[in-house]
GROMACS .gro file of C-alpha atoms in nm:
model
  330
    1MET     CA    1  -2.267   4.442   1.188
    2ALA     CA    2  -2.493   4.742   1.214
    3VAL     CA    3  -2.458   5.092   1.353
    4VAL     CA    4  -2.766   5.259   1.496
    5LEU     CA    5  -2.790   5.623   1.400
    6GLY     CA    6  -3.030   5.882   1.525
    7PHE     CA    7  -3.221   5.865   1.196
    8GLY     CA    8  -3.258   5.491   1.149
    9LEU     CA    9  -3.080   5.159   1.124
   10ILE     CA   10  -2.809   5.142   0.863
   11THR     CA   11  -2.647   4.807   0.783
   12LEU     CA   12  -2.283   4.809   0.681
   13GLU     CA   13  -2.133   4.612   0.399
   14PRO     CA   14  -1.858   4.371   0.518
   15SER     CA   15  -1.598   4.540   0.298
   16PHE     CA   16  -1.638   4.872   0.475
   17ALA     CA   17  -1.508   5.013   0.798
   18ILE     CA   18  -1.709   4.913   1.102
   19PHE     CA   19  -1.844   5.259   1.172
   20GLY     CA   20  -1.902   5.382   0.815
   21ILE     CA   21  -2.250   5.461   0.690
   22PHE     CA   22  -2.223   5.408   0.315
   23SER     CA   23  -2.303   5.099   0.114
   24LYS     CA   24  -2.076   4.961  -0.154
   25ASP     CA   25  -2.301   5.100  -0.427
   26LYS     CA   26  -2.264   5.455  -0.299
   27ASP     CA   27  -1.888   5.422  -0.287
   28ARG     CA   28  -1.856   5.377  -0.663
   29LEU     CA   29  -1.737   5.656  -0.894
   30PRO     CA   30  -2.032   5.877  -0.994
   31THR     CA   31  -2.112   5.999  -1.343
   32LYS     CA   32  -2.093   6.370  -1.427
   33ASN     CA   33  -2.471   6.385  -1.444
   34GLU     CA   34  -2.502   6.233  -1.098
   35VAL     CA   35  -2.258   6.483  -0.953
   36ALA     CA   36  -2.437   6.776  -1.119
   37LYS     CA   37  -2.775   6.656  -0.997
   38HIS     CA   38  -2.651   6.604  -0.641
   39ASP     CA   39  -2.486   6.947  -0.640
   40ARG     CA   40  -2.807   7.120  -0.752
   41GLU     CA   41  -3.025   6.948  -0.499
   42ALA     CA   42  -2.776   6.976  -0.214
   43SER     CA   43  -2.697   7.345  -0.265
   44LYS     CA   44  -3.018   7.492  -0.125
   45LEU     CA   45  -3.042   7.227   0.145
   46PHE     CA   46  -2.690   7.301   0.265
   47ALA     CA   47  -2.761   7.676   0.273
   48SER     CA   48  -3.075   7.614   0.477
   49ALA     CA   49  -2.890   7.383   0.716
   50GLU     CA   50  -2.612   7.637   0.764
   51GLU     CA   51  -2.867   7.908   0.834
   52ALA     CA   52  -3.041   7.687   1.090
   53GLN     CA   53  -2.709   7.604   1.256
   54ASN     CA   54  -2.615   7.972   1.281
   55ALA     CA   55  -2.955   8.036   1.438
   56ASN     CA   56  -2.888   7.765   1.700
   57LYS     CA   57  -3.156   7.541   1.553
   58ALA     CA   58  -2.938   7.235   1.587
   59LYS     CA   59  -3.212   6.976   1.536
   60LYS     CA   60  -3.323   7.126   1.204
   61ALA     CA   61  -2.964   7.169   1.087
   62LEU     CA   62  -2.882   6.813   1.181
   63GLY     CA   63  -3.173   6.677   0.982
   64GLN     CA   64  -3.075   6.873   0.672
   65TYR     CA   65  -2.704   6.793   0.691
   66THR     CA   66  -2.793   6.429   0.735
   67ALA     CA   67  -3.020   6.441   0.432
   68ILE     CA   68  -2.729   6.566   0.220
   69THR     CA   69  -2.505   6.294   0.360
   70LYS     CA   70  -2.756   6.019   0.284
   71LYS     CA   71  -2.916   6.144  -0.038
   72TYR     CA   72  -2.663   6.369  -0.212
   73TYR     CA   73  -2.341   6.189  -0.124
   74PHE     CA   74  -2.180   6.271  -0.461
   75SER     CA   75  -2.218   6.646  -0.420
   76LYS     CA   76  -1.938   6.883  -0.328
   77PHE     CA   77  -2.135   6.968  -0.015
   78ALA     CA   78  -2.135   6.611   0.116
   79PRO     CA   79  -1.794   6.611   0.293
   80GLU     CA   80  -1.874   6.924   0.494
   81ALA     CA   81  -2.232   6.814   0.560
   82THR     CA   82  -2.109   6.477   0.687
   83PHE     CA   83  -1.853   6.643   0.911
   84ARG     CA   84  -2.109   6.885   1.053
   85THR     CA   85  -2.349   6.599   1.115
   86ALA     CA   86  -2.079   6.432   1.320
   87GLU     CA   87  -2.008   6.752   1.511
   88LEU     CA   88  -2.373   6.810   1.597
   89LEU     CA   89  -2.422   6.451   1.707
   90HIS     CA   90  -2.108   6.474   1.917
   91ALA     CA   91  -2.236   6.792   2.082
   92ARG     CA   92  -2.562   6.613   2.166
   93GLY     CA   93  -2.370   6.336   2.341
   94GLU     CA   94  -2.443   6.078   2.069
   95SER     CA   95  -2.080   5.978   2.048
   96LEU     CA   96  -2.111   5.644   1.872
   97ASP     CA   97  -2.322   5.795   1.596
   98ALA     CA   98  -2.079   6.085   1.567
   99PHE     CA   99  -1.791   5.838   1.538
  100ALA     CA  100  -1.974   5.669   1.248
  101TYR     CA  101  -2.010   5.994   1.055
  102TYR     CA  102  -1.648   6.090   1.118
  103GLN     CA  103  -1.559   5.747   0.980
  104THR     CA  104  -1.752   5.830   0.666
  105VAL     CA  105  -1.544   6.144   0.618
  106VAL     CA  106  -1.232   5.929   0.659
  107ASP     CA  107  -1.354   5.657   0.424
  108ARG     CA  108  -1.500   5.867   0.144
  109TYR     CA  109  -1.348   6.213   0.161
  110ARG     CA  110  -0.977   6.169   0.234
  111SER     CA  111  -0.893   6.485   0.039
  112SER     CA  112  -1.135   6.690   0.247
  113PRO     CA  113  -0.984   6.957   0.474
  114ARG     CA  114  -1.195   6.794   0.746
  115PHE     CA  115  -1.009   6.463   0.720
  116GLN     CA  116  -0.746   6.531   0.989
  117ARG     CA  117  -0.997   6.682   1.228
  118SER     CA  118  -1.219   6.375   1.184
  119LEU     CA  119  -0.930   6.151   1.285
  120GLU     CA  120  -0.865   6.363   1.592
  121GLN     CA  121  -1.228   6.358   1.693
  122GLN     CA  122  -1.253   5.983   1.652
  123TYR     CA  123  -0.957   5.939   1.883
  124ASN     CA  124  -1.106   6.185   2.134
  125ILE     CA  125  -1.439   6.000   2.130
  126ALA     CA  126  -1.269   5.665   2.185
  127VAL     CA  127  -1.069   5.798   2.480
  128ALA     CA  128  -1.374   5.969   2.631
  129SER     CA  129  -1.573   5.646   2.592
  130LEU     CA  130  -1.345   5.482   2.847
  131THR     CA  131  -1.522   5.682   3.116
  132ASP     CA  132  -1.814   5.876   2.963
  133LYS     CA  133  -2.162   5.736   2.928
  134ASN     CA  134  -2.343   5.733   2.594
  135GLY     CA  135  -2.706   5.712   2.491
  136SER     CA  136  -2.955   5.572   2.740
  137PHE     CA  137  -3.088   5.254   2.891
  138PHE     CA  138  -3.461   5.228   2.814
  139GLY     CA  139  -3.450   5.599   2.741
  140VAL     CA  140  -3.379   5.691   3.102
  141VAL     CA  141  -3.039   5.603   3.245
  142PRO     CA  142  -2.723   5.677   3.044
  143LYS     CA  143  -2.518   5.364   2.976
  144ARG     CA  144  -2.144   5.321   2.947
  145THR     CA  145  -2.004   5.216   2.612
  146SER     CA  146  -1.902   4.851   2.619
  147ARG     CA  147  -1.531   4.781   2.629
  148ASP     CA  148  -1.559   4.568   2.316
  149ARG     CA  149  -1.705   4.866   2.128
  150VAL     CA  150  -1.431   5.094   2.262
  151ILE     CA  151  -1.170   4.847   2.138
  152GLN     CA  152  -1.339   4.855   1.797
  153MET     CA  153  -1.317   5.234   1.794
  154PHE     CA  154  -0.948   5.233   1.882
  155GLU     CA  155  -0.885   4.969   1.615
  156ALA     CA  156  -1.062   5.191   1.362
  157VAL     CA  157  -0.834   5.482   1.460
  158ILE     CA  158  -0.529   5.259   1.410
  159ASN     CA  159  -0.652   5.146   1.067
  160ASN     CA  160  -0.735   5.502   0.964
  161ALA     CA  161  -0.396   5.648   1.055
  162PRO     CA  162  -0.147   5.367   1.131
  163ALA     CA  163   0.158   5.597   1.138
  164SER     CA  164   0.008   5.862   1.364
  165ILE     CA  165   0.045   5.931   1.733
  166TYR     CA  166  -0.321   5.836   1.763
  167ALA     CA  167  -0.239   5.483   1.648
  168ALA     CA  168   0.030   5.429   1.911
  169ASN     CA  169  -0.188   5.568   2.187
  170SER     CA  170  -0.489   5.370   2.069
  171GLN     CA  171  -0.294   5.045   2.074
  172TYR     CA  172  -0.181   5.128   2.428
  173TYR     CA  173  -0.539   5.191   2.541
  174ILE     CA  174  -0.650   4.861   2.388
  175ALA     CA  175  -0.385   4.688   2.595
  176ARG     CA  176  -0.498   4.870   2.908
  177ILE     CA  177  -0.856   4.758   2.849
  178TYR     CA  178  -0.744   4.395   2.830
  179GLU     CA  179  -0.537   4.446   3.144
  180GLY     CA  180  -0.835   4.596   3.323
  181ARG     CA  181  -1.043   4.292   3.231
  182LYS     CA  182  -0.762   4.066   3.360
  183GLU     CA  183  -0.718   3.918   3.013
  184TYR     CA  184  -0.345   3.918   3.071
  185ASP     CA  185  -0.236   3.715   2.770
  186SER     CA  186  -0.422   3.952   2.536
  187ALA     CA  187  -0.287   4.252   2.727
  188ILE     CA  188   0.073   4.137   2.689
  189ILE     CA  189   0.025   4.081   2.315
  190ALA     CA  190  -0.132   4.426   2.279
  191PHE     CA  191   0.141   4.599   2.481
  192GLN     CA  192   0.406   4.418   2.278
  193LYS     CA  193   0.253   4.563   1.961
  194VAL     CA  194   0.310   4.911   2.101
  195VAL     CA  195   0.677   4.828   2.165
  196ASP     CA  196   0.731   4.658   1.829
  197GLU     CA  197   0.527   4.880   1.597
  198TYR     CA  198   0.568   5.219   1.767
  199PRO     CA  199   0.913   5.205   1.931
  200ARG     CA  200   0.961   5.583   1.913
  201SER     CA  201   0.629   5.671   2.072
  202THR     CA  202   0.606   5.788   2.431
  203LYS     CA  203   0.386   5.486   2.500
  204ALA     CA  204   0.654   5.231   2.404
  205PRO     CA  205   0.850   5.243   2.734
  206GLU     CA  206   0.526   5.248   2.932
  207ALA     CA  207   0.409   4.940   2.741
  208GLN     CA  208   0.739   4.761   2.809
  209LEU     CA  209   0.702   4.828   3.181
  210LYS     CA  210   0.345   4.704   3.173
  211ILE     CA  211   0.461   4.377   3.019
  212ALA     CA  212   0.710   4.332   3.301
  213GLU     CA  213   0.451   4.420   3.567
  214ILE     CA  214   0.192   4.176   3.429
  215TYR     CA  215   0.442   3.891   3.414
  216GLU     CA  216   0.548   3.966   3.771
  217LYS     CA  217   0.188   3.978   3.890
  218THR     CA  218   0.088   3.654   3.720
  219ALA     CA  219   0.405   3.479   3.842
  220ARG     CA  220   0.239   3.456   4.181
  221ARG     CA  221  -0.009   3.205   4.041
  222PRO     CA  222   0.099   2.841   4.064
  223ASP     CA  223   0.022   2.781   3.695
  224ASN     CA  224   0.263   3.056   3.584
  225PRO     CA  225   0.592   3.003   3.773
  226SER     CA  226   0.801   3.084   3.464
  227ASN     CA  227   0.653   3.432   3.441
  228LEU     CA  228   0.898   3.565   3.697
  229GLN     CA  229   1.179   3.501   3.450
  230GLU     CA  230   0.967   3.661   3.175
  231SER     CA  231   0.926   3.963   3.401
  232ARG     CA  232   1.301   3.981   3.455
  233GLU     CA  233   1.363   3.976   3.081
  234ALA     CA  234   1.099   4.244   3.022
  235TYR     CA  235   1.261   4.475   3.279
  236GLU     CA  236   1.603   4.409   3.126
  237ASP     CA  237   1.463   4.496   2.781
  238PHE     CA  238   1.324   4.819   2.924
  239ILE     CA  239   1.660   4.919   3.071
  240THR     CA  240   1.841   4.831   2.748
  241ASN     CA  241   1.598   4.997   2.507
  242PHE     CA  242   1.509   5.304   2.715
  243PRO     CA  243   1.825   5.382   2.916
  244GLN     CA  244   1.735   5.747   2.973
  245HIS     CA  245   1.377   5.689   3.086
  246ARG     CA  246   1.272   5.835   3.421
  247GLU     CA  247   1.157   5.490   3.540
  248ARG     CA  248   1.500   5.331   3.483
  249ASP     CA  249   1.595   5.328   3.853
  250ASP     CA  250   1.259   5.173   3.943
  251ALA     CA  251   1.321   4.901   3.684
  252PHE     CA  252   1.655   4.822   3.847
  253ALA     CA  253   1.479   4.806   4.184
  254GLN     CA  254   1.225   4.563   4.042
  255LEU     CA  255   1.504   4.348   3.903
  256SER     CA  256   1.661   4.334   4.250
  257ALA     CA  257   1.325   4.235   4.397
  258ILE     CA  258   1.284   3.960   4.139
  259ASP     CA  259   1.637   3.842   4.209
  260GLU     CA  260   1.553   3.814   4.578
  261LYS     CA  261   1.229   3.627   4.508
  262GLU     CA  262   1.406   3.378   4.284
  263ALA     CA  263   1.687   3.332   4.540
  264LYS     CA  264   1.438   3.271   4.823
  265LYS     CA  265   1.255   3.018   4.609
  266SER     CA  266   1.577   2.837   4.513
  267LEU     CA  267   1.695   2.835   4.876
  268LYS     CA  268   1.367   2.683   4.992
  269ILE     CA  269   1.380   2.414   4.723
  270GLY     CA  270   1.746   2.341   4.802
  271GLN     CA  271   1.666   2.298   5.169
  272TYR     CA  272   1.377   2.068   5.080
  273TYR     CA  273   1.598   1.842   4.867
  274GLN     CA  274   1.869   1.842   5.133
  275LYS     CA  275   1.621   1.716   5.392
  276LYS     CA  276   1.506   1.447   5.149
  277GLY     CA  277   1.865   1.333   5.100
  278ASN     CA  278   1.892   1.441   4.735
  279MET     CA  279   2.220   1.628   4.774
  280LYS     CA  280   2.285   1.677   4.404
  281ALA     CA  281   1.952   1.855   4.350
  282ALA     CA  282   2.004   2.057   4.668
  283ALA     CA  283   2.350   2.167   4.550
  284ILE     CA  284   2.214   2.281   4.214
  285TYR     CA  285   1.955   2.506   4.380
  286TYR     CA  286   2.205   2.639   4.635
  287LYS     CA  287   2.429   2.733   4.343
  288ASP     CA  288   2.143   2.944   4.200
  289VAL     CA  289   2.122   3.129   4.532
  290LEU     CA  290   2.493   3.214   4.515
  291ARG     CA  291   2.420   3.425   4.205
  292SER     CA  292   2.198   3.650   4.415
  293ASN     CA  293   2.307   3.987   4.550
  294ASN     CA  294   2.135   3.917   4.881
  295ALA     CA  295   2.409   3.849   5.136
  296ALA     CA  296   2.181   3.684   5.392
  297LEU     CA  297   2.040   3.436   5.141
  298LYS     CA  298   2.386   3.358   5.003
  299SER     CA  299   2.509   3.290   5.356
  300GLN     CA  300   2.230   3.035   5.410
  301ALA     CA  301   2.310   2.870   5.077
  302ARG     CA  302   2.678   2.844   5.172
  303GLN     CA  303   2.582   2.679   5.500
  304GLY     CA  304   2.383   2.422   5.304
  305ILE     CA  305   2.677   2.362   5.070
  306ASP     CA  306   2.912   2.321   5.368
  307ALA     CA  307   2.681   2.059   5.510
  308ILE     CA  308   2.664   1.874   5.178
  309SER     CA  309   3.042   1.877   5.143
  310GLY     CA  310   3.068   1.675   5.462
  311VAL     CA  311   2.832   1.399   5.352
  312ASP     CA  312   2.839   1.395   4.972
  313PRO     CA  313   3.124   1.597   4.814
  314GLU     CA  314   3.053   1.434   4.479
  315ALA     CA  315   2.718   1.616   4.471
  316LEU     CA  316   2.905   1.949   4.472
  317LYS     CA  317   3.123   1.835   4.185
  318ALA     CA  318   2.815   1.731   3.988
  319ALA     CA  319   2.666   2.076   4.047
  320GLU     CA  320   2.999   2.234   3.944
  321ILE     CA  321   3.031   2.423   4.270
  322ASP     CA  322   3.374   2.557   4.361
  323THR     CA  323   3.386   2.483   4.731
  324SER     CA  324   3.657   2.742   4.792
  325GLU     CA  325   3.425   3.016   4.663
  326ALA     CA  326   3.117   2.875   4.831
  327ARG     CA  327   3.274   2.820   5.173
  328THR     CA  328   3.104   3.006   5.455
  329PRO     CA  329   3.334   3.281   5.593
  330ASP     CA  330   3.478   3.212   5.937
   0.00000   0.00000   0.00000
């Protein structure tokens, strides 16, 4: 995979992070002579770049900082030059290139005081890329960063700082991207990662609710009838794991709605089997309706059970229905 920078095409080695700019050879430990040579040659160039930056000559400063990053990568000036390259590119709206240089700070200069800020900026760029446009299309019209590339950026943030708040939020955004593309299976897996790997994050309860909502939405499709039960379980997990959450009452309301949907479905199936003369099957589905909290549906199920008791009482025994409890009130 390659990353296109403002100063040329740089091909990445497979063993390196997707957005880094250094080859494997440059990542080796330098000799003392190499460090001394790089320091000498980078010193004046860094001073000139800093002077140009202070004079608002961003293009000149960018070129010189980049030269240090690419040529004098063993020098003590390289971490700061790389960071400033990223900052200047970011300011110019070249977000993907900026992300690549921030990644280089993360990969090569973890002890740099710019390390934490680079992580923050990578996360900010990834979030902004969800809506902002980057670069241009044939040099004229700005284009939106592809969702696949945004996912790659969020994955890089997670790999760079797996225990940080940025990781939890990044995983959540990845899930939202899949949801937005209607890749629901991938979205559920991604949301579940938020719940499992970052249970204390503020995104964990939101992810749990999303899982429930997606299952409920996809349960409407004929190829996913079992998803309504999955949705119920997801809402129940939310209530159990996040009992103080502000959405708790809404989750209970959704459970009631699911209960009603399941009861209506069971009632309809029971009535179908009753008409077909399969009283045992009808009784089993009417029994499911009796577990509902919906009084009107339960009343209809009891009427069906009463009718069955008159023609096939053995069917009620097979379904383990207590006729005294199921009897329709007078």
